[in-house]
Short mmCIF file of C-alpha atoms in Angstrom, two decimals:
data_model
loop_
_atom_site.label_atom_id
_atom_site.label_comp_id
_atom_site.label_asym_id
_atom_site.label_seq_id
_atom_site.Cartn_x
_atom_site.Cartn_y
_atom_site.Cartn_z
CA MET A 1 -34.46 19.28 7.77
CA ALA A 2 -33.99 17.94 11.38
CA LEU A 3 -31.52 15.11 11.81
CA GLY A 4 -33.51 13.89 14.71
CA ASN A 5 -36.20 12.80 12.35
CA TYR A 6 -33.77 10.35 10.60
CA LEU A 7 -31.71 9.11 13.57
CA GLY A 8 -33.52 5.82 13.45
CA VAL A 9 -32.61 5.18 9.78
CA VAL A 10 -29.02 6.49 10.35
CA ASN A 11 -28.55 4.19 13.40
CA PHE A 12 -29.91 1.14 11.43
CA LEU A 13 -27.44 1.77 8.57
CA ILE A 14 -24.54 2.09 11.05
CA THR A 15 -25.66 -1.20 12.46
CA LEU A 16 -25.61 -2.90 9.02
CA ILE A 17 -22.38 -1.51 8.22
CA LEU A 18 -20.86 -2.90 11.52
CA GLY A 19 -22.63 -6.16 10.68
CA THR A 20 -20.71 -6.51 7.36
CA CYS A 21 -17.48 -6.46 9.31
CA PHE A 22 -18.65 -9.49 11.29
CA ALA A 23 -19.73 -11.16 7.90
CA VAL A 24 -16.14 -10.53 6.47
CA LEU A 25 -14.77 -12.26 9.50
CA GLY A 26 -16.92 -15.26 9.11
CA SER A 27 -16.37 -15.74 5.49
CA ARG A 28 -13.45 -17.65 3.77
CA ARG A 29 -14.54 -17.24 0.04
CA LEU A 30 -12.76 -14.34 -1.64
CA ASN A 31 -15.66 -13.51 -3.90
CA THR A 32 -17.97 -13.38 -0.97
CA VAL A 33 -15.69 -11.17 0.86
CA ILE A 34 -15.41 -8.74 -2.12
CA LYS A 35 -19.25 -8.73 -2.49
CA LEU A 36 -19.53 -7.81 1.34
CA ALA A 37 -16.99 -4.98 0.67
CA VAL A 38 -19.29 -3.65 -2.08
CA ALA A 39 -22.22 -4.02 0.36
CA GLN A 40 -20.57 -2.06 3.00
CA ALA A 41 -19.62 0.69 0.45
CA LEU A 42 -23.27 0.89 -0.62
CA LEU A 43 -24.41 1.17 2.94
CA LEU A 44 -21.84 3.85 3.61
CA ALA A 45 -22.88 5.86 0.56
CA GLY A 46 -26.40 5.49 1.63
CA LEU A 47 -25.53 6.76 4.97
CA SER A 48 -23.81 9.74 3.51
CA THR A 49 -26.85 10.57 1.35
CA VAL A 50 -29.35 10.30 4.33
CA LEU A 51 -27.04 12.58 6.38
CA GLY A 52 -26.81 15.18 3.44
CA TRP A 53 -30.69 15.03 3.07
CA ALA A 54 -31.23 15.50 6.74
CA THR A 55 -28.62 18.31 7.30
CA GLY A 56 -28.53 19.97 3.97
CA ILE A 57 -24.54 19.50 3.87
CA GLY A 58 -23.73 19.29 0.30
CA GLU A 59 -20.39 17.60 0.84
CA MET A 60 -22.33 14.47 1.87
CA TYR A 61 -23.63 13.81 -1.43
CA ILE A 62 -20.15 14.09 -2.99
CA ALA A 63 -18.79 11.76 -0.54
CA ALA A 64 -21.59 9.28 -1.52
CA LEU A 65 -20.67 9.58 -5.12
CA LEU A 66 -17.09 9.11 -4.49
CA THR A 67 -17.68 6.05 -2.27
CA LEU A 68 -20.00 4.45 -5.05
CA ALA A 69 -17.42 5.19 -7.76
CA VAL A 70 -14.31 4.05 -5.91
CA LYS A 71 -15.23 1.68 -3.20
CA ALA A 72 -18.31 -0.09 -4.70
CA GLY A 73 -16.85 0.12 -8.52
CA VAL A 74 -13.24 0.55 -9.04
CA ILE A 75 -11.72 -1.26 -6.13
CA PRO A 76 -14.06 -4.35 -6.30
CA PHE A 77 -13.25 -4.56 -9.96
CA ILE A 78 -9.62 -4.73 -9.23
CA LEU A 79 -10.00 -7.22 -6.46
CA THR A 80 -12.17 -9.49 -8.68
CA ARG A 81 -9.46 -9.36 -11.47
CA VAL A 82 -6.87 -10.33 -8.84
CA VAL A 83 -8.80 -13.34 -7.63
CA ARG A 84 -9.50 -14.42 -11.25
CA GLY A 85 -5.99 -13.88 -12.15
CA VAL A 86 -4.35 -16.00 -9.47
CA GLY A 87 -7.07 -18.76 -9.51
CA VAL A 88 -7.70 -18.83 -5.79
CA SER A 89 -11.27 -18.87 -4.75
CA ARG A 90 -11.19 -19.31 -0.86
CA GLU A 91 -8.91 -19.20 2.09
CA VAL A 92 -8.09 -22.46 3.57
CA ASN A 93 -6.98 -21.50 6.87
CA ALA A 94 -6.13 -18.48 9.06
CA TYR A 95 -4.03 -17.72 12.15
CA VAL A 96 -7.32 -17.47 14.11
CA SER A 97 -10.44 -19.78 13.88
CA LEU A 98 -13.87 -18.34 12.84
CA LYS A 99 -15.21 -18.95 16.23
CA MET A 100 -12.48 -17.12 18.08
CA SER A 101 -12.67 -14.29 15.52
CA PHE A 102 -16.25 -13.65 16.28
CA LEU A 103 -15.55 -13.55 19.99
CA ILE A 104 -12.60 -11.20 19.51
CA ALA A 105 -14.54 -9.10 17.34
CA GLY A 106 -17.46 -8.85 19.77
CA ALA A 107 -14.80 -7.83 22.45
CA LEU A 108 -13.38 -5.14 20.12
CA VAL A 109 -16.95 -3.61 19.71
CA ILE A 110 -17.54 -3.57 23.52
CA VAL A 111 -14.18 -2.01 24.09
CA SER A 112 -14.84 0.58 21.37
CA TYR A 113 -18.07 1.61 22.84
CA LEU A 114 -16.66 1.79 26.46
CA ALA A 115 -13.62 3.69 25.39
CA THR A 116 -15.24 6.26 23.04
CA GLY A 117 -17.96 6.85 25.89
CA GLN A 118 -15.19 8.47 27.85
CA ILE A 119 -14.31 10.68 24.97
CA VAL A 120 -17.54 11.87 23.64
CA GLY A 121 -20.84 12.72 25.35
CA LYS A 122 -24.43 12.75 24.00
CA GLY A 123 -24.81 15.33 21.20
CA SER A 124 -21.36 15.14 20.05
CA GLY A 125 -20.95 15.49 16.35
CA LEU A 126 -23.82 14.75 13.93
CA VAL A 127 -24.37 11.22 15.03
CA HIS A 128 -23.17 10.04 18.52
CA GLU A 129 -23.06 6.40 17.66
CA ALA A 130 -20.91 6.97 14.57
CA LEU A 131 -17.46 7.24 16.56
CA PRO A 132 -17.71 3.93 18.66
CA ALA A 133 -18.80 2.08 15.49
CA SER A 134 -16.10 3.52 13.44
CA VAL A 135 -13.39 2.70 16.13
CA ALA A 136 -14.76 -0.88 16.19
CA MET A 137 -14.51 -1.12 12.33
CA ILE A 138 -10.99 0.22 12.33
CA LEU A 139 -10.02 -2.34 15.01
CA MET A 140 -11.69 -5.25 13.28
CA GLY A 141 -9.97 -4.36 9.98
CA LEU A 142 -6.71 -4.29 11.66
CA PHE A 143 -7.56 -7.80 13.14
CA VAL A 144 -8.22 -9.08 9.72
CA ILE A 145 -4.99 -7.74 8.53
CA MET A 146 -3.14 -9.58 11.20
CA THR A 147 -5.00 -12.75 11.40
CA ARG A 148 -5.65 -13.58 7.68
CA LYS A 149 -2.95 -15.09 5.41
CA LEU A 150 -4.15 -14.26 1.87
CA ALA A 151 -3.20 -10.87 0.31
CA VAL A 152 -6.92 -10.21 -0.88
CA MET A 153 -8.09 -10.73 2.72
CA GLN A 154 -5.56 -8.30 3.98
CA ILE A 155 -6.56 -5.70 1.33
CA THR A 156 -10.14 -6.16 2.44
CA GLY A 157 -8.98 -5.45 6.02
CA PHE A 158 -7.39 -2.24 4.92
CA LEU A 159 -10.72 -1.25 3.23
CA LEU A 160 -12.58 -1.96 6.56
CA MET A 161 -10.23 0.30 8.37
CA GLU A 162 -10.61 3.18 5.84
CA ASN A 163 -14.41 2.65 5.85
CA GLY A 164 -14.30 3.10 9.68
CA ILE A 165 -12.41 6.34 9.17
CA SER A 166 -14.91 7.50 6.57
CA LEU A 167 -17.73 6.72 9.04
CA ALA A 168 -16.05 8.75 11.69
CA GLY A 169 -15.75 11.60 9.28
CA LEU A 170 -19.38 11.48 8.36
CA GLY A 171 -20.78 11.21 11.83
CA THR A 172 -18.61 13.35 13.84
CA THR A 173 -17.95 16.36 11.44
CA ASN A 174 -20.24 18.89 9.54
CA GLY A 175 -18.93 17.73 6.16
CA ILE A 176 -15.44 16.85 5.02
CA PRO A 177 -13.95 19.41 2.62
CA LEU A 178 -13.88 18.18 -1.09
CA VAL A 179 -10.05 18.52 -1.40
CA VAL A 180 -9.57 16.23 1.72
CA GLU A 181 -12.18 13.74 0.36
CA LEU A 182 -10.43 13.56 -3.05
CA GLY A 183 -7.08 13.11 -1.41
CA ILE A 184 -8.26 10.16 0.72
CA PHE A 185 -9.95 8.38 -2.11
CA LEU A 186 -6.98 8.66 -4.37
CA ASP A 187 -4.67 7.28 -1.70
CA ILE A 188 -6.95 4.36 -1.26
CA LEU A 189 -7.05 3.73 -4.92
CA ILE A 190 -3.58 3.86 -5.30
CA GLY A 191 -2.82 1.82 -2.24
CA VAL A 192 -5.21 -0.92 -3.41
CA LEU A 193 -3.63 -0.87 -7.01
CA ILE A 194 -0.13 -1.42 -5.41
CA MET A 195 -1.48 -4.33 -3.17
CA GLY A 196 -3.18 -5.83 -6.28
CA VAL A 197 0.14 -5.90 -8.12
CA LEU A 198 1.98 -7.27 -5.13
CA ALA A 199 -0.72 -10.09 -4.81
CA PHE A 200 -0.09 -10.95 -8.48
CA ARG A 201 3.83 -10.98 -7.78
CA ILE A 202 3.37 -13.18 -4.64
CA ASN A 203 1.18 -15.67 -6.50
CA ARG A 204 3.76 -15.78 -9.43
CA THR A 205 6.62 -16.21 -7.15
CA PHE A 206 5.17 -18.59 -4.59
CA ASP A 207 2.07 -20.05 -6.61
CA SER A 208 -0.02 -19.03 -3.67
CA LEU A 209 -1.58 -15.72 -2.22
CA ASP A 210 -0.40 -16.76 1.29
CA THR A 211 1.62 -13.84 2.57
CA GLU A 212 3.32 -15.93 5.08
CA ASN A 213 5.69 -17.15 2.15
CA LEU A 214 7.23 -13.68 2.30
CA ARG A 215 9.14 -14.96 5.27
CA ASN A 216 11.08 -17.13 2.83
CA LEU A 217 12.65 -13.90 1.27
CA ARG A 218 14.54 -13.10 4.31
CA GLY A 219 18.33 -13.43 4.12
#
């Protein structure tokens, strides 16, 4: 099947995936952030399915199944247990205000599109728009990690970065080998498990999920 017939759907899904990053930046409630992470995973799985259907690349379906199982299932379950376990429902403050966060995120998107435009040309990879969107997601995920204080929010930023990498893999290659996909998802799962345990330990030690309290551990 010709991918050109599905470019409208593909680009729409990429836009929605990018939009969930802005929604995460605008949210303070941890449960809402987790739901947005699930929504982004579902959109990413949908994109992978559409690309698999349009190109006939079987690895795309496997990537979609792994995304549903790990990013829309296991990881949100772990994060939800962390939020319930520590009894924290929302982030009170951050290093950067919501208004400034949106402005910086918009600037990151513009920079991403301008920068990647110098790297790839039309017709590069399966979907030309995937690379600039993925770079923007990686930068916004890093921005979340740097500017949000709660451990759960920083884990979400890590997921945004990984989803950006996944988007780049889907849109700029002809299918990621299964061994590589399994390795990536296993690394993500282990990383989130470790960060979840650390979040519990931070809350038990400081009665808060604010990672800024870790400064008190310095000698």
